[in-house]
Short mmCIF file of C-alpha atoms in Angstrom, two decimals:
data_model
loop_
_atom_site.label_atom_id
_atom_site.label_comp_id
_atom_site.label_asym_id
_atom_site.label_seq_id
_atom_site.Cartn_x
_atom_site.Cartn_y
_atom_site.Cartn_z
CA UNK A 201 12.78 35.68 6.45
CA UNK A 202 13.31 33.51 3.35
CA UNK A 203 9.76 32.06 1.97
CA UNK A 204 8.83 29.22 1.72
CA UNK A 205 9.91 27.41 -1.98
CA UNK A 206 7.58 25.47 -3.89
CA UNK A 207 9.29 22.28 -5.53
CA UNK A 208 9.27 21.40 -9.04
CA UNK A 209 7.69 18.27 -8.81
CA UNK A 210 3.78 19.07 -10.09
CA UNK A 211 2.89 16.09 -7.92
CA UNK A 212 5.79 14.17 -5.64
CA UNK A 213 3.72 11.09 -4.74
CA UNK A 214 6.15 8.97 -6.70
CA UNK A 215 8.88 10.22 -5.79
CA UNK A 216 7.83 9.85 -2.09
CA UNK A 217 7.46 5.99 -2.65
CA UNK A 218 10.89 5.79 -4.35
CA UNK A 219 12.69 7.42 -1.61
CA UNK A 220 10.57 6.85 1.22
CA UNK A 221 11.89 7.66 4.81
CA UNK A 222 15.06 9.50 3.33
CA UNK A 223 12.25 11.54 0.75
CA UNK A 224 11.67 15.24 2.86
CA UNK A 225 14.96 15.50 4.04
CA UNK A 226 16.76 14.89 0.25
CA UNK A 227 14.35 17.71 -1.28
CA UNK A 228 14.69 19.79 2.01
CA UNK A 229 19.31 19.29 1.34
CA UNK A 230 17.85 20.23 -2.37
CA UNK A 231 16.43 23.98 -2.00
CA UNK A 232 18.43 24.06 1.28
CA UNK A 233 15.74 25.07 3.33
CA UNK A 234 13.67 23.16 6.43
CA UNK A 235 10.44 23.55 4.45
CA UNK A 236 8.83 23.25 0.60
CA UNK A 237 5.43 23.14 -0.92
CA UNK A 238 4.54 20.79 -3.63
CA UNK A 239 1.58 18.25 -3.58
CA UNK A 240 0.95 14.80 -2.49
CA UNK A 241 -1.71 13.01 -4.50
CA UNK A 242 -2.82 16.00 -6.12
CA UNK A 243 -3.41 17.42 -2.75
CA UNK A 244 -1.35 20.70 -1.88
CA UNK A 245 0.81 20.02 1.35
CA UNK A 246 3.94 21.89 3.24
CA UNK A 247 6.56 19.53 3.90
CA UNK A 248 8.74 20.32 6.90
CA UNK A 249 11.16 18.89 9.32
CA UNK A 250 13.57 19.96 12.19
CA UNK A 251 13.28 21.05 15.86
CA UNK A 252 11.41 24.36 14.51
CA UNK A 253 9.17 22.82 12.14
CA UNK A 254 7.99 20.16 15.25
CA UNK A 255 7.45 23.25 17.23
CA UNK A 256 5.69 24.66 15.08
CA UNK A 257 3.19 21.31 14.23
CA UNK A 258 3.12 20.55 17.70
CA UNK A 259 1.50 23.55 19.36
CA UNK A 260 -1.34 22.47 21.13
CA UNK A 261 -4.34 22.82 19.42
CA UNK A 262 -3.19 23.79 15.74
CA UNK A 263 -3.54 20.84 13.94
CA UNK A 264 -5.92 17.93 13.64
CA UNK A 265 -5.29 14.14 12.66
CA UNK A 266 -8.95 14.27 10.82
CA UNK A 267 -8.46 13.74 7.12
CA UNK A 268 -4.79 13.88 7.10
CA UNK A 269 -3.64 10.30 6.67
CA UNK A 270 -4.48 8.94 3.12
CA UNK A 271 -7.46 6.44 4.06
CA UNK A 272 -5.67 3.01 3.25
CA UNK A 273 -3.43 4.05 5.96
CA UNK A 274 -5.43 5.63 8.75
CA UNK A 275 -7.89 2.11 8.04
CA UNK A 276 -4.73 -0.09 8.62
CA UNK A 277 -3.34 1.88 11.98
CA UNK A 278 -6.26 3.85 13.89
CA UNK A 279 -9.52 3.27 11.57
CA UNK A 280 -12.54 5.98 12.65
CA UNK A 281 -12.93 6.65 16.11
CA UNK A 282 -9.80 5.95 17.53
CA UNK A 283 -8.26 8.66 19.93
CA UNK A 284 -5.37 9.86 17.22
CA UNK A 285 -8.80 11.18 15.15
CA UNK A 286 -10.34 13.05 18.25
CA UNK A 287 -9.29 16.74 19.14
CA UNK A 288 -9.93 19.07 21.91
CA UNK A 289 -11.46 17.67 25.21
CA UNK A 290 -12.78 14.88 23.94
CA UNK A 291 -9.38 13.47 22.62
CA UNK A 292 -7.88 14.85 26.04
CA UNK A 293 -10.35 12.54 27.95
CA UNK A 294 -9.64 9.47 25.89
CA UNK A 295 -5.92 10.15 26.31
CA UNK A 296 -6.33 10.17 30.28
CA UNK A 297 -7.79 6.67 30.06
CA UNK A 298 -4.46 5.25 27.70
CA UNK A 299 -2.30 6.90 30.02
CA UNK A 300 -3.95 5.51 33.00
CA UNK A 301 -2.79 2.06 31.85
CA UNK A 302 0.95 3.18 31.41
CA UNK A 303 1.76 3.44 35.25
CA UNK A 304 5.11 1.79 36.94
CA UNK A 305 3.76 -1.15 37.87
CA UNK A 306 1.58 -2.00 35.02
CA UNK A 307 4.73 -1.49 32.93
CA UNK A 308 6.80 -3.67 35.32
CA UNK A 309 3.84 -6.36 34.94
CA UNK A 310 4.13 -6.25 30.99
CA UNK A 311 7.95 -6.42 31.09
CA UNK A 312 7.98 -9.21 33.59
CA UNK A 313 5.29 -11.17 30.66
CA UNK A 314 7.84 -10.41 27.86
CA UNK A 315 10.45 -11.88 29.49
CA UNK A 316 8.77 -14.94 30.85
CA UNK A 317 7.53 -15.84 27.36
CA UNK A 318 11.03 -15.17 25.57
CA UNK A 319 12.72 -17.35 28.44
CA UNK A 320 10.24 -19.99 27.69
CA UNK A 321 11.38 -19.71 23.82
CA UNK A 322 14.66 -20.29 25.10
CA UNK A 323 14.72 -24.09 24.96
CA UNK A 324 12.85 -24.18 22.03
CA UNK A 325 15.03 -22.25 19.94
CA UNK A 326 18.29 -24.20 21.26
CA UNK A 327 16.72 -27.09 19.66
CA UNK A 328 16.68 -25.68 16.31
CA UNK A 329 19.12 -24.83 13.45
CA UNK A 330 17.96 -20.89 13.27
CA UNK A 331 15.38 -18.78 14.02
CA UNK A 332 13.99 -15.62 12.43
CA UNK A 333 13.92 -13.24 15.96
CA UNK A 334 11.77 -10.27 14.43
CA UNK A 335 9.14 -13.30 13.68
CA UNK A 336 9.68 -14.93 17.03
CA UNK A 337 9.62 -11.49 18.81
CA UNK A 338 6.23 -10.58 17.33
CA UNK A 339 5.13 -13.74 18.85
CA UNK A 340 5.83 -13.00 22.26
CA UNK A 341 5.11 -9.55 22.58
CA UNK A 342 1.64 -10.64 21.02
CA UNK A 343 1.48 -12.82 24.10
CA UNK A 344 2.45 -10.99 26.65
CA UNK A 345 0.24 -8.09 25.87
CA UNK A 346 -3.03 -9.70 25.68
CA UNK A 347 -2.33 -11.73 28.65
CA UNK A 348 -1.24 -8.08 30.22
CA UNK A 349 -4.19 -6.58 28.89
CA UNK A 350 -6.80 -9.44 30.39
CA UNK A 351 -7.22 -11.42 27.16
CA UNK A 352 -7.18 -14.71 27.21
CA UNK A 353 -5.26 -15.94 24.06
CA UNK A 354 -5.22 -19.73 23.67
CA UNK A 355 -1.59 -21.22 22.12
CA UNK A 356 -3.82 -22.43 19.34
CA UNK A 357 -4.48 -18.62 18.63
CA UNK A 358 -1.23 -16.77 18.99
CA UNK A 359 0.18 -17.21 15.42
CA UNK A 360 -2.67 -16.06 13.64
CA UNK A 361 -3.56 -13.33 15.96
CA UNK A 362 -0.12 -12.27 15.45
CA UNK A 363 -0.49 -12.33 11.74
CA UNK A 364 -3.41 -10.28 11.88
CA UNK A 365 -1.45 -7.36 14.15
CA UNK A 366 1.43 -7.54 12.27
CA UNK A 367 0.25 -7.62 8.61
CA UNK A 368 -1.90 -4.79 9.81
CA UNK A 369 2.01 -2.69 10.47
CA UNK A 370 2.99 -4.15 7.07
CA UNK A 371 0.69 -2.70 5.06
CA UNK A 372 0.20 0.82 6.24
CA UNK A 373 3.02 2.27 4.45
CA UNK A 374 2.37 0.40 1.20
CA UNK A 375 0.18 0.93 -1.75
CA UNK A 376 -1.21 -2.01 -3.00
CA UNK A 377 -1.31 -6.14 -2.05
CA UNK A 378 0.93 -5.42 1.31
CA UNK A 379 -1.65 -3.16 1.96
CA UNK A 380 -4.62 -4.64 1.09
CA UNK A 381 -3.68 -7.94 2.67
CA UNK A 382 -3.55 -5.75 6.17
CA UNK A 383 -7.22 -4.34 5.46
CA UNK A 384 -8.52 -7.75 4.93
CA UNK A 385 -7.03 -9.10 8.10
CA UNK A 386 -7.73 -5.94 10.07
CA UNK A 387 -11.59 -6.50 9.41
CA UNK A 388 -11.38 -10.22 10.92
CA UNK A 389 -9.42 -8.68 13.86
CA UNK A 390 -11.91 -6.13 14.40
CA UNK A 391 -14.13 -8.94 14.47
CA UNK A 392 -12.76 -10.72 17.47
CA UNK A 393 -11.84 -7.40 18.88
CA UNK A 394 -15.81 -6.59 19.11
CA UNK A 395 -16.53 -10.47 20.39
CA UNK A 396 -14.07 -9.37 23.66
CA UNK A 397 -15.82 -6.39 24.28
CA UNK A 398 -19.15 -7.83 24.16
CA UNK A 399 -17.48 -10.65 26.12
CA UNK A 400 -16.85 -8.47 28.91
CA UNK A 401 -20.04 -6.35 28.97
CA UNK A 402 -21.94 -9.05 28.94
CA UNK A 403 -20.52 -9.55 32.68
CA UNK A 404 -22.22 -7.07 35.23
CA UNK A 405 -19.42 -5.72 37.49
CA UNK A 406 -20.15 -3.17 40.68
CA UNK A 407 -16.09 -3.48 40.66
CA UNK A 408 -13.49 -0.97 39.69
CA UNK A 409 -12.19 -1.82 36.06
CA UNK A 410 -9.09 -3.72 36.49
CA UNK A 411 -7.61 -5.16 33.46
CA UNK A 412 -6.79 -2.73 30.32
CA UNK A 413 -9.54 -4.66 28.19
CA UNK A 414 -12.35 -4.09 30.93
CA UNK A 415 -11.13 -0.21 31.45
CA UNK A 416 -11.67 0.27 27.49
CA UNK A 417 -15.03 -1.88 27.80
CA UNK A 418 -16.32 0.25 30.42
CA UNK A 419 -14.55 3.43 29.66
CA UNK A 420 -17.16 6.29 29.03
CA UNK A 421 -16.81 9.26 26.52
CA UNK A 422 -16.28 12.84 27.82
CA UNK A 423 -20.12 13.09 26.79
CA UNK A 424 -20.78 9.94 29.12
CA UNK A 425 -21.53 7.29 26.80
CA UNK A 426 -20.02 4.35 26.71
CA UNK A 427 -17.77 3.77 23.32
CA UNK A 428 -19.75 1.95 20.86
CA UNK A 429 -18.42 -1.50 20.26
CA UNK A 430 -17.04 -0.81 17.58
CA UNK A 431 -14.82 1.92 18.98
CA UNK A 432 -13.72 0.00 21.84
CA UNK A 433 -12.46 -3.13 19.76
CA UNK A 434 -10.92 -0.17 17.74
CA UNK A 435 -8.86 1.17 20.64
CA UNK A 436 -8.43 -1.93 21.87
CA UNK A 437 -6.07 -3.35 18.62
CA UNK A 438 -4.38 0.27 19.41
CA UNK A 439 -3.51 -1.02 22.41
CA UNK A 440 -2.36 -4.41 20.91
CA UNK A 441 -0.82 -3.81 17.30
CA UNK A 442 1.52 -1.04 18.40
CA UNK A 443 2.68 -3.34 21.33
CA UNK A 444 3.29 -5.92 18.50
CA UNK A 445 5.38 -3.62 16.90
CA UNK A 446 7.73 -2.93 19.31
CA UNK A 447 9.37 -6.35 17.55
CA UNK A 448 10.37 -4.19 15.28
CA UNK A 449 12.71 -2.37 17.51
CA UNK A 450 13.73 -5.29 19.53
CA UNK A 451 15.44 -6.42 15.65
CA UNK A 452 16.94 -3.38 15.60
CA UNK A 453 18.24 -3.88 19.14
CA UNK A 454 19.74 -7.06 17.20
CA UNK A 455 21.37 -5.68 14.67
CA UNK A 456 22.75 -2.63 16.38
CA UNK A 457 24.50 -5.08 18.88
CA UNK A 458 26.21 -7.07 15.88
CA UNK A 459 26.87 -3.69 14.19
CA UNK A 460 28.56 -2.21 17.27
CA UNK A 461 29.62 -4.89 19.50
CA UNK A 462 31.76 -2.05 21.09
CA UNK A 463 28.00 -1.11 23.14
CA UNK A 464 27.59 -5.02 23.82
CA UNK A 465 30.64 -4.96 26.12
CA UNK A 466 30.18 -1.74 27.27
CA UNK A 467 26.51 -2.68 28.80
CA UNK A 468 27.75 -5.72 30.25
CA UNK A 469 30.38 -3.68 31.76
CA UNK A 470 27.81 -0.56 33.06
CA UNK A 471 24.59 -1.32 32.43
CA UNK A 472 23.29 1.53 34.41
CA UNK A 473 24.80 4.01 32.11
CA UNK A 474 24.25 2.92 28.61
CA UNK A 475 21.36 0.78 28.63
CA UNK A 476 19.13 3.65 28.47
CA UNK A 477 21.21 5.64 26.11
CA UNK A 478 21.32 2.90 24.05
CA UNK A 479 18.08 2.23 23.80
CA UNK A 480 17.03 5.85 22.66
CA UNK A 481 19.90 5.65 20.22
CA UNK A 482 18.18 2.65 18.55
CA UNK A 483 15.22 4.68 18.47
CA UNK A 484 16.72 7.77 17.04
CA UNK A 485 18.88 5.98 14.29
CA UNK A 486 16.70 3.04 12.72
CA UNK A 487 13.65 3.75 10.87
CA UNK A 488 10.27 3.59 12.91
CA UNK A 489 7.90 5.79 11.66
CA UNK A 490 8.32 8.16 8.83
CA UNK A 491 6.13 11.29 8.58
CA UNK A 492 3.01 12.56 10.10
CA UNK A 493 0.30 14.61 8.87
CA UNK A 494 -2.08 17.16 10.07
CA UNK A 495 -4.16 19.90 8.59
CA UNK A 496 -4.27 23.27 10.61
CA UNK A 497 -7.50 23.99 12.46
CA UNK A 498 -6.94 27.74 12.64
CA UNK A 499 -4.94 30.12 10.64
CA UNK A 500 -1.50 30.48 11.62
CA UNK A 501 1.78 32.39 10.66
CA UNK A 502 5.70 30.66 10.57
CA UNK A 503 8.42 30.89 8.10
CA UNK A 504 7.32 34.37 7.19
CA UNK A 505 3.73 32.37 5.49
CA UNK A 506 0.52 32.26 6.14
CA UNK A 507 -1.07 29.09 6.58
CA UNK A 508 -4.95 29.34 6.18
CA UNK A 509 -6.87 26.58 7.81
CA UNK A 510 -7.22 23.42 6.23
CA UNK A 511 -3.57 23.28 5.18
CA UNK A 512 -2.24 19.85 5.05
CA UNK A 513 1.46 19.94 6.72
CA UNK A 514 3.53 16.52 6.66
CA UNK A 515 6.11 16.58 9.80
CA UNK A 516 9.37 14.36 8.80
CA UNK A 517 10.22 12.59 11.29
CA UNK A 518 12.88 10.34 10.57
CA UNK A 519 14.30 13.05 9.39
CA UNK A 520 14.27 15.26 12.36
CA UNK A 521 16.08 12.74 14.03
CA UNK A 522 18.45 12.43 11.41
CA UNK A 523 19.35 16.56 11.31
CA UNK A 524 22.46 17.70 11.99
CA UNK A 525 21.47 20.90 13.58
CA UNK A 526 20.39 19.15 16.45
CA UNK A 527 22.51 15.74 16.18
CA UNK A 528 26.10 15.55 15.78
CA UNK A 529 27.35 13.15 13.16
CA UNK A 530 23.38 12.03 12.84
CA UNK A 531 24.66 9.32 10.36
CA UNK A 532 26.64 7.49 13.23
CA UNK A 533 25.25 5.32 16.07
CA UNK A 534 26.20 7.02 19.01
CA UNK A 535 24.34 5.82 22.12
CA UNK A 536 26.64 8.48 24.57
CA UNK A 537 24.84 11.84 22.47
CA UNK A 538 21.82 10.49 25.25
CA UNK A 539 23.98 11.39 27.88
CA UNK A 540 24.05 15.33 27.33
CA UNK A 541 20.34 15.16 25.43
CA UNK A 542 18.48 18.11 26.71
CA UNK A 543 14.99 16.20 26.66
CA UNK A 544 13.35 18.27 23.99
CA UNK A 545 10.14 17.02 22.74
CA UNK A 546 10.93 18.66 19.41
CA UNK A 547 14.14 16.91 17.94
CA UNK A 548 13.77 13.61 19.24
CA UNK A 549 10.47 11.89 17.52
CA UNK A 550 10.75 8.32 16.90
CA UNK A 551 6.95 7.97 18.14
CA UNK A 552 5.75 11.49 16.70
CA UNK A 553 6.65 14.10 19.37
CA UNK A 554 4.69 17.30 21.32
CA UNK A 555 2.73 16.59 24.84
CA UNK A 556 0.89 13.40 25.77
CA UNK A 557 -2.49 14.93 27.15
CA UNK A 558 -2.39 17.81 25.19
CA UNK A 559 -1.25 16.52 22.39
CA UNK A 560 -0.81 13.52 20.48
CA UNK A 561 2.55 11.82 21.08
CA UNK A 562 2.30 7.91 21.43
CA UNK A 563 0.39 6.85 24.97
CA UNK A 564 2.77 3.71 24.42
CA UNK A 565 6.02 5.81 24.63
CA UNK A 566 6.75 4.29 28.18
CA UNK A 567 6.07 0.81 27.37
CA UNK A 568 8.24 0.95 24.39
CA UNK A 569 11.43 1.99 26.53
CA UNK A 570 10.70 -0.66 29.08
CA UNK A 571 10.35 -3.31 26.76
CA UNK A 572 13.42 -2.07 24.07
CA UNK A 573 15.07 -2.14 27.52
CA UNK A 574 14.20 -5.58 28.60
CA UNK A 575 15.18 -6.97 25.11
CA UNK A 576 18.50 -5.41 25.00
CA UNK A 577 19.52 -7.14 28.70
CA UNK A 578 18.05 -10.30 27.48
CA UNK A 579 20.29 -9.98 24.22
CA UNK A 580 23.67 -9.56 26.02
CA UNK A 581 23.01 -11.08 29.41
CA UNK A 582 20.04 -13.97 28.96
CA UNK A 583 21.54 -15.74 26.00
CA UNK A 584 24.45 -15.96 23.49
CA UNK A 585 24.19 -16.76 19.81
CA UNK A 586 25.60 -16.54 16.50
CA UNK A 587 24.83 -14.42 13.65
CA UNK A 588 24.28 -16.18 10.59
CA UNK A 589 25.70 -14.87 6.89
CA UNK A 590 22.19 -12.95 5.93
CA UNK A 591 20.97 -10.27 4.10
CA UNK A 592 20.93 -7.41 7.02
CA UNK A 593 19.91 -4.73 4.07
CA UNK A 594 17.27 -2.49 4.97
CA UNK A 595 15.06 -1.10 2.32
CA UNK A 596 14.52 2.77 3.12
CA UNK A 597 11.81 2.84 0.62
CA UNK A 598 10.20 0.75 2.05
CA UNK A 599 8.00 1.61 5.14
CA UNK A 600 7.53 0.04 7.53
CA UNK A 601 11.30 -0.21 7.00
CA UNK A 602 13.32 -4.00 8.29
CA UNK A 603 16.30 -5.44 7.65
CA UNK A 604 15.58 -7.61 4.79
CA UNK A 605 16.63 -11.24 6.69
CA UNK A 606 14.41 -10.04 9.68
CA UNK A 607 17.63 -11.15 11.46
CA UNK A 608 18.18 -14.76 11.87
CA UNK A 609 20.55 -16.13 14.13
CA UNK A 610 21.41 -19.44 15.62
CA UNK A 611 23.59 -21.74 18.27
CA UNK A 612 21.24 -19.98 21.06
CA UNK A 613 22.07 -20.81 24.45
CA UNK A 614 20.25 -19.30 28.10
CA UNK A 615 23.11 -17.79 29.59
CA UNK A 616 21.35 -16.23 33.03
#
């Protein structure tokens, strides 16, 4: 087997800001292979991307999230403690309590909250000239999942809490202001995250946990401990910020609809068939998240190398969804492909990919489906509107990736 070839580059970090989501998968076309060495900020590190390669990072047990994400980053997403840095049992036991809270009717109750609160936004935005819906979407997702999750958000509250979440999403792609500006309102987050759980504690309860926020208060380690406070406020904004940036999705819901209007007529036609194909088509085409790391916790063997442990391995992912090996005409948006998908958890990654116990593949997976599914039938059946003249670029170096507007439309009537 071919080895694996080392790039040119001494040190690619600037070239992996320049071409951001598109970066692994240009240099991969380049030595026309599926893997390269080279080094990210001085560090050595194995690129790699495709169905094989996520096989391959995604065996149980071979690689751990510890030390893998620069810091800026890991601070802005997960910060110390949080399940995505645990491995082995322990990080299986935390996963169990996530994936407690992502049963049918707890998603039902969260989808049922979305909608209420965009319905309610209804009349507001018919009064206006325009509104901005990634903006407006971050707003009501930030609602609905803290009143989901037992949090009691007063209206006086919403628009700076969801500043906080979102600027937190922002900045953990970016090098500099974007990305200090999410650390600095990440810390004042934390700081009412910790007031809740203290709230809550403070309570004696013989009861059953009910709400998410009182399960993550009360929920023990595998040693038996309770999670410090400061843990528990941590896993409690990763219960809340990746909600909040399922807005993201629900603008590229938009945009796909006013791309390919064909889809819009052809869910209002058979909803049954192609709203879930279309949903995981939005998924697989737009940009979500980019790469993940991991270094190896045991030697290991694949592509005819040896990988020692400790090596750092970056997984593209946007990438994998973009490779033609497993996607026909990946450069087109093609919700019917769902319709024949074989369900591999290796080719289709938009929220990282592998096992959820086992592994670590999004807890919030579920949720995001439900509510990319609500948004789309609220889109074509709940209201009509008019897209304005607008800048619908998006930036692929730039990640998070958007479209540039954030999509504004206008003339918005409640058509159910």
């Amino acid at each position: 087997m071919q080895s694996i070839p080392r790039d040119d580059t001494f040190d690619v970090s600037l070239a992996l800001l320049k071409d951001g989501y598109r970066f692994i998968s240009r240099r991969c076309a380049q030595h026309n292979t599926d893997a390269f060495h080279t080094r990210i900020m001085l560090r050595p590190v194995t690129c790699v991307m495709g169905e094989d390669a996520a096989r391959m990072f995604y065996e149980p047990g071979r690689f751990t999230r510890k030390m893998a994400m620069p810091p800026m980053t890991l601070m802005s997403l997960q910060d110390t403690g949080s399940v995505m840095t645990l491995d082995g049992a322990a990080h299986e036991h935390r996963k169990k309590m996530f994936m407690s809270l992502m049963g049918p009717d707890s998603l039902g109750e969260i989808v049922s909250l979305f909608e209420r609160y965009w319905r309610d936004r209804l009349s507001v935005w018919a009064q206006r000239p325009g509104i901005t819906l990634h903006h407006e979407s971050e707003e009501i997702i930030c609602r609905a999942v803290c009143e989901w999750a037992g949090i009691a958000l007063p209206d006086a509250e919403v628009r700076d809490r969801t500043r906080e979440l979102s600027a937190m999403i922002e900045g953990a792609g970016a090098i500099g202001p974007r990305n200090w500006k999410g650390l600095a309102l990440r810390a004042r987050t934390e700081r009412w995250a910790r007031d809740l759980i203290d709230q809550v504690r403070a309570v004696p309860s013989s009861e059953e946990p009910d709400r998410p926020i009182e399960i993550l208060a009360r929920h023990r380690a595998s040693n038996g401990e309770l999670l410090s406070t400061k843990v528990a406020a941590v896993e409690l904004l990763n219960l809340l910020r990746p909600t909040v940036a399922v807005a993201r999705y629900v603008t590229f819901i938009a945009l796909a609809l006013h791309r390919h209007p064909e889809y819009r007529d052809k869910l209002l036609q058979d909803e049954e068939r192609w709203l879930k194909p279309f949903v995981q088509e939005v998924r697989r085409f737009y940009p979500f998240f980019p790469i993940i790391a991991g270094n190896a916790t045991q030697a290991f063997d694949w592509h005819g190398e040896h990988f020692s442990k400790g090596s750092w391995v970056v997984l593209d992912i946007y990438g994998t969804n973009h490779d033609p090996r497993s996607w026909d005409q990946p450069t087109r948006f093609l919700p019917e492909r769902f319709e024949q998908w074989d369900e591999s958890p290796h080719n289709f990654l938009p929220q990282g990919g592998g096992e959820f116990l086992s592994g670590h593949r999004c807890a919030g997976e579920w949720m995001t489906i439900e509510l990319m599914k609500s948004a789309t039938r609220l889109l074509t059946k709940g209201m009509s509107y008019e897209v304005v003249p607008q800048d619908l670029s998006i930036d692929m170096s730039r990640m998070p990736a958007i479209p540039e507007s954030r999509f504004i439309i206008r003339q918005i009537k409640r058509t159910d």
